[in-house]
Amino acid sequence: MRCISPLLLAGYVLGSLLFASVEPGHAQGIPQNIPRKDLLILENPEGTVKNAGWFNIWVINANSQSNGLQQAALDTLWYIDPESGLDGVWDNSLAADKPQYNADFTEMTVKLRSGIFWSDGVEFTADDVVATVTTQIKNPAMRFSAVLTSNVASVEAPDAHTVVFKLKKPNSRFHANFTVRWGAIWILPKHVFDKVEDPVKFDFNKPVSLGAYVLHSYDPDGKWYIWQLREDWQRTTLARFGKPGPKYLAYVDPGPPDKRVIAQLNHELDVIHDIAPEGMFALAKQSKTTRAWFKGFPYGHPDPTLPAVIFNTQNENFKNPDVRWALALLIDIKAVAMAAYRGAATISAIGVPPTGTHPATYHAPMEDWLKSFEIDTGKRKIKPYDPTIGKQIADMLRPSMGEQIPADPAEIAKAFGRGWWKTDPVAAQELLEKAGFSKRGGAWVTPDGKPFSVRVMVEGDLRPVMTRAGTMIVQLWKQAGIDAKIDVAQGTLPTRRAAGDFDSFIGWSVETWGGHQDLSYFLDSWHSQFVAEPGKPQPLRNWQRWSNPALDKIIEEIRTVGFDDQRSIELGKDYVKLAVKEMPTIPLMAYNVFTAMDQTYWTGFPTSENPYTNPVPNWGNSRYMFVRLKPAS
């Protein structure tokens, strides 16, 4: 199959954009009475929000949370930045200090800041933290009910600025539930929820804010949300870093990728959450005011997340690891990297993102183990790992990209990753036959004689690189005789993901802190205690609904060692080995987000040269960006 160079693809897109208007203005639909110089316009990657007036983030399937709610209005105890942070990676937000555990990690004490107020003038106290916990424990349909119920024996507030958690069992990572890397247990206003008869049915509209912004207005059709800087912003935790620059924030649905590019060329969209690589190439060439994380190739910000093929392991067809491994060996990761990112991808064969310091902690040290790893196909043993795949991708790109592609092996590994699994259709066939599958007329059928069908759910235009990865994987599986189909769930993927309404999907259930080596950000949620029954809503992150006694043992030991203990890294490697053997998901690559920032109205965005926080606008950490932004004029 002939590969089209990234530069040529960029040319195709540029051709369609040359006649785009470049007159500055508001995004379509935003009220025109807000001065543009006071307004920061950001993309909400959730698109058009259904049930636009719902702001109760504490319930399962809580509707939108990236419409500014978690970025501008909410707060919690701690933050860990995936980059360098404004004042270091760790930030005590509502908490006045780090969590204080007793010797056996069965009790956690939190000291809170004083002088913090809700937007309606009520002071924030320990009672709000207690209510956040007890309300969710009492209501199983609330988002963190399962986690809190399984961990918390009691919670009390001995005074207005102290909270004491007594845990049912040792858990040195309990604080992670209240620590934002992307989301966390946000603190709810007790004085508001005390007046609510059913907190699960409460829409929390208009939301009372604990952050530096309060809701100004929103589109009933869910196209945009506007937040206004609080007059008393000094009484919020963000005030420690100065006054936020924008007086107003607008989170909007700018439409599909081509319209996002045009909107930024028109200066109607200050921050694009993500676009396809060729859209980034077009902006880099045509716009003098657009800036990405990197100045040049590969442009995108590498998130500490790991896109993968995520199976619903409660589906009979995907319960057997041999089937999951067979599907992995039918994938050509080079083709997927080119289809998804036009080569600007960093691949990973293991269940840890190849970003931040993880390559030095996990990927490089485990390379020898991966080279010697074997699987039994039922007819023979094979070594499926090819350590040269990253180099092969670099070599494919070099003819068109020239000196932008490194030659040094260490730099190649950093940019494109190390190895991945060999494409081996013979071994895949042997594994499927070992699992009881058979071929009839070139098409695979399940052990009970039905066509082996696999729906691969994607988000369509909302996440183009993932959609293109899924489309390529479907094509590869179809070529092997599997009845594979793409399943576009634009705007509904989060709901269907939680409900288990999928065979497989392209997304991630692995998310790490980014600023810390510990894997608890996602790993604790993979414990079998949090796996929902088929048909019931699945709590956060273990979307594959996979459980394994060996994994439970690893997680339970991690809970008994300190957050900064080196033992946790060794236990993390044990998890990696188990995940390789069992293949509950097929890891693909880091999620490189092509966030584009227009500097026409605002300057001071975070970049690779000034990495004070993540620029990706749906992250809660992006609130730190607001205090560094200054009017361009």
XYZ file of C-alpha atoms in Angstrom:
633
model
C 0.000 0.000 0.000
C 1.449 3.361 -1.074
C 1.883 5.826 1.818
C 1.039 9.495 1.218
C 3.575 11.837 2.770
C 2.436 14.157 5.570
C 3.497 17.201 3.552
C 1.373 16.132 0.603
C -1.610 15.577 2.859
C -1.070 19.008 4.330
C -1.199 20.396 0.833
C -4.594 18.811 0.225
C -5.988 20.492 3.331
C -4.319 23.813 2.560
C -5.950 23.847 -0.830
C -9.381 23.758 0.790
C -8.485 26.542 3.234
C -6.878 29.138 1.010
C -10.124 31.030 0.574
C -11.091 31.021 4.249
C -11.891 34.431 5.685
C -9.321 35.762 8.110
C -11.340 38.587 9.678
C -11.227 38.344 13.491
C -14.452 37.784 15.385
C -16.465 35.792 17.878
C -17.184 32.117 17.443
C -20.603 31.547 15.926
C -23.439 31.924 18.430
C -21.445 33.485 21.283
C -23.122 36.678 22.574
C -21.586 39.654 20.791
C -21.773 41.979 23.806
C -18.681 40.345 25.367
C -15.545 42.262 24.289
C -13.322 39.948 22.255
C -10.231 41.281 24.005
C -11.617 39.967 27.314
C -12.669 36.571 25.960
C -10.656 33.345 25.636
C -12.388 30.901 23.271
C -11.542 27.227 23.750
C -12.758 24.042 22.102
C -14.831 21.643 24.162
C -13.865 18.265 22.650
C -17.162 16.775 23.817
C -18.774 18.650 20.932
C -22.404 19.687 21.208
C -23.555 18.817 24.716
C -26.829 16.978 25.075
C -28.901 17.945 28.108
C -26.971 21.200 28.176
C -28.346 22.400 31.509
C -26.991 19.480 33.557
C -24.022 20.420 35.793
C -24.118 17.660 38.429
C -20.680 16.150 37.789
C -20.939 13.757 40.735
C -23.355 11.282 39.117
C -22.403 8.473 36.751
C -22.791 9.543 33.098
C -22.765 13.112 34.351
C -23.070 14.744 30.929
C -20.441 17.366 30.076
C -17.506 18.046 32.335
C -15.158 19.679 29.803
C -17.501 22.586 29.129
C -15.536 24.634 31.678
C -17.081 22.946 34.694
C -13.974 21.091 35.855
C -11.510 23.617 34.410
C -13.022 26.839 35.749
C -15.631 26.180 38.437
C -14.632 23.161 40.527
C -11.805 22.418 42.922
C -10.498 19.621 45.105
C -7.699 18.818 47.540
C -4.625 18.359 45.347
C -3.333 18.569 41.766
C -0.417 16.810 40.059
C 0.593 18.530 36.855
C 1.651 16.365 33.906
C 4.253 19.019 33.094
C 6.496 21.097 35.396
C 3.726 22.988 37.208
C 3.637 26.656 38.227
C 5.419 25.847 41.489
C 6.474 22.235 41.073
C 4.455 19.230 39.972
C 2.521 18.847 43.227
C 0.034 21.551 44.256
C -1.830 21.697 47.530
C -5.094 23.236 46.340
C -7.948 23.123 48.869
C -5.627 21.167 51.150
C -2.999 23.155 53.033
C -0.458 20.328 52.929
C 0.178 16.846 51.523
C -1.953 13.961 52.858
C -0.863 12.679 56.249
C -1.111 8.906 56.719
C -0.629 6.821 59.822
C 2.002 4.049 59.890
C -0.118 1.314 58.300
C -1.980 3.563 55.825
C -5.364 2.954 57.418
C -5.966 6.616 58.292
C -5.508 9.797 56.252
C -5.672 13.282 57.732
C -6.166 16.362 55.566
C -5.486 19.921 56.654
C -7.522 22.465 54.664
C -6.912 26.054 53.616
C -8.878 28.823 55.282
C -10.326 31.871 53.563
C -11.716 29.982 50.538
C -15.330 30.758 49.585
C -18.008 29.405 47.291
C -19.290 31.860 44.669
C -22.500 32.431 46.652
C -20.484 33.752 49.607
C -20.561 30.642 51.828
C -17.163 29.676 53.273
C -15.614 26.372 52.256
C -14.979 24.091 55.251
C -14.279 20.498 56.185
C -18.019 19.878 56.237
C -18.044 20.160 52.438
C -15.417 17.411 52.145
C -17.330 15.152 54.534
C -20.562 15.744 52.615
C -18.823 14.958 49.318
C -17.910 11.538 50.690
C -21.054 10.633 52.618
C -23.435 11.789 49.872
C -21.745 9.568 47.310
C -21.541 6.578 49.633
C -25.299 6.852 50.250
C -26.056 7.018 46.524
C -24.629 4.140 44.425
C -25.505 5.975 41.189
C -22.944 8.659 42.003
C -19.600 8.505 40.269
C -17.218 7.663 43.118
C -19.689 5.749 45.271
C -18.011 2.375 44.698
C -14.503 3.658 45.389
C -15.516 5.514 48.548
C -17.759 2.738 49.837
C -15.021 0.131 49.458
C -12.374 2.304 51.122
C -13.946 4.542 53.749
C -14.930 3.188 57.154
C -15.663 6.681 58.460
C -14.959 10.328 57.715
C -15.235 13.162 60.183
C -14.325 16.821 60.642
C -12.862 17.446 64.119
C -12.683 21.136 63.217
C -13.514 23.418 60.289
C -10.163 22.853 58.589
C -9.377 19.196 59.332
C -10.778 16.000 57.813
C -9.926 12.522 59.074
C -10.562 9.466 56.904
C -10.501 6.044 58.558
C -10.062 3.389 55.890
C -11.408 -0.155 55.822
C -8.017 -1.505 54.763
C -4.536 -0.101 54.077
C -4.442 2.180 51.045
C -1.457 4.464 50.639
C -2.991 5.776 47.398
C -6.353 6.821 48.776
C -5.442 10.478 48.291
C -5.240 9.851 44.533
C -9.042 9.971 44.413
C -8.874 13.642 45.450
C -5.871 14.521 43.275
C -6.413 16.026 39.828
C -4.311 14.941 36.905
C -7.282 15.150 34.604
C -10.275 14.641 36.906
C -10.856 13.640 40.517
C -13.478 13.666 43.266
C -14.534 17.301 43.087
C -15.779 18.831 46.321
C -19.526 19.549 46.347
C -21.230 22.382 48.275
C -22.878 20.878 51.345
C -25.144 23.877 51.855
C -26.612 23.331 48.386
C -26.940 19.532 48.412
C -28.448 19.540 51.911
C -31.551 21.117 50.381
C -31.837 18.517 47.604
C -34.235 15.609 47.964
C -32.443 13.334 45.468
C -28.805 14.268 44.631
C -28.814 11.874 41.673
C -31.661 13.743 39.950
C -30.384 17.220 40.875
C -29.091 19.154 37.814
C -26.954 21.638 39.854
C -28.058 24.455 37.573
C -26.886 27.179 38.167
C -23.656 25.661 39.540
C -22.201 27.234 42.668
C -18.494 27.655 41.951
C -15.455 27.000 44.106
C -13.076 27.935 41.277
C -12.110 31.366 39.985
C -14.957 31.530 37.440
C -18.738 31.341 37.639
C -21.233 30.414 34.932
C -22.254 33.455 32.873
C -24.505 31.843 30.242
C -24.848 28.809 28.008
C -26.549 27.741 24.815
C -29.640 25.597 25.561
C -28.675 23.521 22.519
C -25.254 22.802 24.049
C -23.058 24.608 21.494
C -21.273 26.932 23.939
C -20.742 27.771 27.614
C -19.406 31.069 28.950
C -17.760 31.519 32.344
C -16.997 34.880 33.975
C -14.190 35.695 36.391
C -15.538 35.999 39.898
C -15.423 39.462 41.461
C -14.027 37.768 44.564
C -11.502 35.623 42.655
C -9.015 36.403 45.437
C -11.043 34.061 47.680
C -10.225 31.011 45.511
C -7.187 28.723 45.517
C -6.041 29.907 42.077
C -5.432 33.392 43.490
C -2.127 32.168 44.986
C -0.680 32.381 41.474
C -2.128 35.768 40.523
C -5.170 37.147 38.747
C -6.388 35.164 35.717
C -5.939 37.116 32.485
C -9.206 36.389 30.639
C -12.318 37.929 32.153
C -14.461 35.468 30.194
C -13.937 31.891 29.023
C -16.006 30.356 26.244
C -15.998 26.588 25.716
C -17.488 25.895 22.309
C -18.230 23.185 19.778
C -16.403 24.480 16.687
C -17.436 21.558 14.514
C -15.347 19.019 12.590
C -11.566 19.334 12.072
C -11.672 21.487 8.922
C -13.992 23.986 10.593
C -11.703 24.148 13.635
C -8.807 25.092 11.371
C -10.875 27.740 9.591
C -12.144 29.125 12.906
C -8.581 29.579 14.142
C -7.514 31.194 10.878
C -10.432 33.591 11.440
C -9.234 34.152 15.039
C -12.573 32.827 16.317
C -11.018 29.933 18.234
C -8.046 30.673 20.481
C -7.375 27.080 21.539
C -8.108 24.052 19.389
C -8.255 20.963 21.565
C -7.161 18.587 18.808
C -7.118 18.306 15.043
C -5.843 15.789 12.547
C -2.110 16.041 11.790
C -2.655 17.528 8.333
C -4.789 20.263 9.901
C -1.857 21.088 12.180
C 0.471 21.139 9.187
C -1.920 23.544 7.449
C -2.062 25.919 10.422
C 1.705 25.797 10.864
C 2.169 26.907 7.256
C -0.703 29.341 6.818
C -1.071 31.050 10.214
C 1.569 33.418 11.556
C -0.094 33.505 14.980
C -0.703 29.796 15.667
C 1.596 27.988 18.056
C 1.627 24.273 18.974
C 3.375 22.530 21.873
C 6.452 21.947 19.692
C 7.439 24.583 17.145
C 7.857 21.946 14.439
C 7.292 18.243 13.786
C 5.769 16.389 15.614
C 3.908 19.488 16.957
C 1.511 17.623 19.258
C 1.468 17.507 23.044
C 2.101 13.938 24.278
C -0.568 13.173 26.837
C 0.171 10.624 29.590
C -2.559 8.396 28.177
C -2.335 5.195 26.142
C -4.757 4.712 23.236
C -5.477 1.037 22.772
C -7.941 -1.453 21.401
C -10.083 -1.947 24.482
C -12.109 -5.157 24.553
C -15.291 -5.756 26.472
C -13.942 -8.832 28.249
C -17.427 -9.685 29.520
C -18.303 -10.435 25.895
C -17.946 -14.185 25.339
C -15.843 -13.687 22.212
C -13.156 -11.743 24.066
C -12.857 -13.621 27.352
C -10.022 -15.802 26.065
C -6.540 -14.176 26.005
C -5.683 -16.298 22.958
C -8.373 -14.463 20.962
C -7.141 -11.065 22.110
C -3.566 -12.018 21.231
C -4.646 -13.287 17.805
C -6.256 -9.928 17.056
C -3.077 -8.141 18.189
C -0.932 -10.211 15.815
C -3.167 -9.221 12.889
C -2.357 -5.531 13.397
C 0.373 -3.753 11.443
C 1.285 -0.970 13.865
C 3.244 0.900 11.179
C 0.085 1.175 9.078
C -1.903 2.300 12.135
C 0.685 4.969 13.042
C 0.663 6.321 9.495
C -3.125 6.269 9.250
C -3.707 7.898 12.636
C -0.861 10.389 12.962
C 0.837 10.443 9.550
C 3.776 8.974 11.438
C 3.855 11.503 14.298
C 3.121 8.739 16.809
C 5.057 7.183 19.684
C 4.216 3.488 19.814
C 4.113 1.311 22.928
C 3.839 -2.463 23.233
C 3.251 -2.296 26.988
C 0.437 -0.873 29.104
C 2.277 2.313 30.115
C 2.323 5.524 28.036
C 5.731 6.144 26.400
C 5.742 9.724 27.671
C 7.378 11.764 30.419
C 9.838 9.723 32.443
C 8.043 6.413 31.819
C 10.396 5.329 29.004
C 13.327 5.440 31.434
C 11.390 3.763 34.259
C 9.405 1.107 32.407
C 10.063 0.849 28.669
C 13.870 0.697 28.553
C 14.306 -1.587 31.604
C 11.713 -4.060 30.272
C 13.117 -4.301 26.743
C 15.112 -7.492 27.418
C 12.080 -9.150 29.023
C 9.969 -8.287 25.985
C 12.568 -9.708 23.603
C 12.534 -13.049 25.428
C 8.755 -13.171 26.020
C 7.018 -16.196 24.434
C 3.437 -17.223 23.738
C 2.143 -20.717 22.993
C -0.014 -20.793 19.859
C -1.128 -24.365 20.508
C 1.267 -25.655 17.859
C 4.511 -23.904 18.789
C 6.049 -21.197 20.904
C 6.875 -17.856 19.323
C 8.614 -14.647 20.381
C 6.204 -11.968 19.119
C 8.160 -8.814 20.004
C 10.049 -6.893 17.310
C 12.349 -4.256 18.877
C 12.941 -2.473 15.546
C 9.411 -1.235 14.772
C 10.045 2.334 15.992
C 13.119 2.547 13.763
C 11.099 1.189 10.843
C 8.560 4.008 11.235
C 11.355 6.584 11.332
C 12.895 5.088 8.187
C 9.504 5.263 6.423
C 9.193 8.970 7.217
C 12.757 10.059 6.482
C 12.443 10.274 2.657
C 9.610 12.839 2.927
C 10.504 14.574 6.212
C 14.296 14.722 5.803
C 16.284 16.094 8.732
C 13.190 16.422 10.923
C 13.495 12.660 11.498
C 16.311 11.797 13.925
C 18.981 9.230 13.128
C 20.203 8.633 16.673
C 18.586 5.440 18.102
C 17.855 7.106 21.459
C 16.108 10.027 19.753
C 14.168 7.643 17.503
C 12.966 5.736 20.565
C 11.929 9.012 22.217
C 10.020 10.273 19.185
C 8.592 7.084 17.681
C 8.884 4.470 20.431
C 10.753 1.214 20.653
C 9.314 -2.099 19.514
C 5.892 -3.591 19.014
C 4.334 -6.938 18.119
C 5.131 -8.593 14.798
C 2.356 -8.891 12.240
C 1.961 -12.684 12.203
C -1.245 -13.976 10.554
C -0.076 -17.608 10.815
C 0.336 -17.370 14.592
C -2.984 -15.523 14.809
C -4.727 -18.362 12.975
C -3.166 -20.932 15.302
C -4.309 -18.980 18.366
C -7.887 -18.645 17.073
C -8.009 -22.354 16.312
C -6.638 -23.075 19.785
C -9.583 -21.042 21.161
C -12.087 -23.130 19.185
C -12.655 -20.742 16.273
C -12.622 -22.030 12.696
C -12.625 -20.702 9.150
C -15.440 -21.339 6.673
C -14.961 -20.113 3.126
C -12.289 -17.645 4.223
C -14.396 -16.192 7.077
C -13.850 -16.849 10.773
C -16.672 -18.271 12.891
C -16.908 -18.563 16.669
C -16.899 -21.897 18.541
C -20.736 -21.931 18.365
C -20.688 -21.468 14.586
C -21.633 -17.784 14.351
C -19.688 -15.239 12.280
C -16.848 -13.735 14.318
C -18.029 -10.122 14.339
C -16.109 -7.292 15.986
C -17.496 -3.771 16.245
C -14.757 -1.192 16.792
C -16.302 1.891 18.384
C -14.754 5.314 17.614
C -15.705 8.951 18.186
C -15.796 10.110 14.575
C -14.773 13.715 13.954
C -14.522 14.445 17.674
C -11.267 12.473 17.813
C -10.012 12.036 14.252
C -6.698 10.309 14.957
C -8.417 7.606 17.005
C -11.096 7.188 14.362
C -8.477 6.708 11.672
C -6.576 4.214 13.834
C -9.775 2.219 14.353
C -10.609 2.326 10.664
C -7.191 0.927 9.739
C -7.454 -1.833 12.359
C -10.898 -2.802 11.036
C -9.435 -3.003 7.544
C -6.590 -5.256 8.717
C -8.969 -7.577 10.579
C -11.342 -7.774 7.614
C -8.452 -8.770 5.379
C -7.848 -11.686 7.745
C -11.443 -12.952 7.421
C -12.975 -11.357 10.509
C -16.343 -9.617 10.228
C -15.017 -6.295 11.558
C -17.022 -3.067 11.393
C -16.395 0.519 12.431
C -18.971 1.801 14.939
C -19.129 5.614 15.040
C -20.366 6.850 18.410
C -19.879 10.582 18.017
C -21.050 12.259 21.210
C -22.247 8.992 22.781
C -18.995 7.088 23.313
C -18.566 8.036 27.014
C -22.099 6.834 27.802
C -21.778 3.601 25.826
C -18.295 2.985 27.229
C -19.592 3.168 30.800
C -22.576 0.959 29.959
C -20.420 -1.717 28.285
C -22.306 -1.228 25.026
C -19.434 -2.194 22.731
C -17.347 -5.116 21.490
C -14.184 -3.036 21.415
C -13.309 0.627 21.081
C -10.322 2.851 20.439
C -9.616 4.870 23.542
C -7.764 4.518 26.796
C -8.199 2.952 30.188
C -4.539 3.599 31.047
C -3.818 7.119 32.284
C -0.789 7.995 34.395
C 0.110 10.999 36.500
C 2.638 12.196 33.958
C 4.491 14.106 36.661
C 4.965 10.999 38.840
C 6.090 7.419 38.173
C 3.396 5.747 40.275
C 0.728 3.948 38.216
C -2.084 4.232 40.749
C -3.905 6.923 38.768
C -5.485 4.170 36.712
C -4.270 0.920 38.238
C -6.213 0.988 41.496
C -9.448 1.336 39.512
C -8.626 -1.940 37.721
C -9.195 -3.956 40.907
C -11.917 -6.584 40.551
C -13.925 -4.910 43.334
C -14.824 -2.133 40.878
C -15.877 -4.328 37.942
C -19.589 -3.896 37.269
C -21.925 -6.730 36.349
C -22.842 -6.987 32.652
C -25.373 -4.307 31.779
C -24.549 -2.175 34.826
C -22.611 1.140 34.639
C -18.862 0.671 34.973
C -16.983 3.038 37.326
C -14.081 5.013 35.924
C -11.247 3.604 33.822
C -11.527 -0.197 33.802
C -13.664 0.026 30.672
C -12.463 -3.418 29.583
C -14.099 -4.842 32.743
C -11.129 -7.161 33.141
C -10.365 -8.815 36.448
C -7.555 -11.128 37.456
C -6.556 -12.436 40.906
C -2.883 -11.786 40.167
C -3.672 -8.161 39.315
C -5.697 -7.770 42.526
C -2.687 -9.006 44.492
C -0.398 -6.451 42.828
C -2.836 -3.596 43.466
C -3.369 -4.605 47.076
C 0.382 -4.618 47.740
C 0.777 -1.209 46.091
C -1.794 0.104 48.562
C 0.554 -0.829 51.413
C 3.674 1.024 50.207
C 4.270 4.764 50.086
C 3.432 6.911 47.072
C 7.125 7.666 46.468
C 8.417 4.189 47.385
C 10.601 2.522 44.711
C 8.827 -0.747 45.445
C 5.774 0.621 43.660
C 7.777 0.774 40.414
C 8.706 -2.904 40.701
C 5.055 -3.737 41.306
C 4.219 -1.621 38.275
C 6.531 -3.804 36.197
C 4.705 -6.880 37.523
C 1.481 -5.357 36.232
C 3.087 -4.748 32.819
C 4.172 -8.385 32.538
C 0.720 -9.648 33.477
C -0.966 -7.296 31.005
C 1.353 -8.464 28.219
C 0.522 -12.101 28.931
C -3.224 -11.530 29.182
C -3.624 -8.697 26.595
C -6.879 -7.264 28.072
C -6.268 -4.286 25.803
C -3.955 -3.938 22.817
C -1.731 -0.907 23.568
C -1.058 1.200 20.497
C 0.689 4.526 21.124
C 0.820 7.707 23.149
C -2.016 10.134 22.535
C -0.350 13.086 20.836
C -2.821 15.947 21.002
C -2.504 18.538 18.247
C -3.507 21.456 20.428
C -3.179 24.694 18.463
C -3.043 28.071 20.233
C -3.735 31.337 18.411
C -1.745 34.248 19.845
C -3.781 37.034 18.206
C -5.606 37.972 21.423
C -3.692 36.095 24.134
C -0.034 35.267 24.782
C 1.713 33.185 27.415
C 0.404 29.745 26.448
C 2.395 26.761 27.779
C 4.804 25.179 25.273
C 7.626 22.652 25.274
C 10.034 25.531 25.972
C 7.873 26.845 28.823
C 6.085 23.720 30.080
C 4.391 25.146 33.150
C 1.198 23.131 32.531
C -0.741 21.161 29.951
C -2.305 23.343 27.221
C -4.993 20.780 26.317
C -8.171 22.678 27.211
C -10.368 19.929 28.644
C -7.913 19.149 31.454
C -8.637 20.452 34.940
C -4.974 21.487 35.157
C -5.522 23.949 32.326
C -6.823 26.388 34.940
C -3.183 27.177 35.700
C -2.865 28.496 32.154
C -5.349 31.285 32.867
C -3.041 33.077 35.324
C -0.186 33.172 32.786
C -2.223 34.450 29.840
C -1.857 38.126 28.983
C -3.639 40.264 26.357
C -1.611 40.271 23.151
C -2.056 44.018 22.743
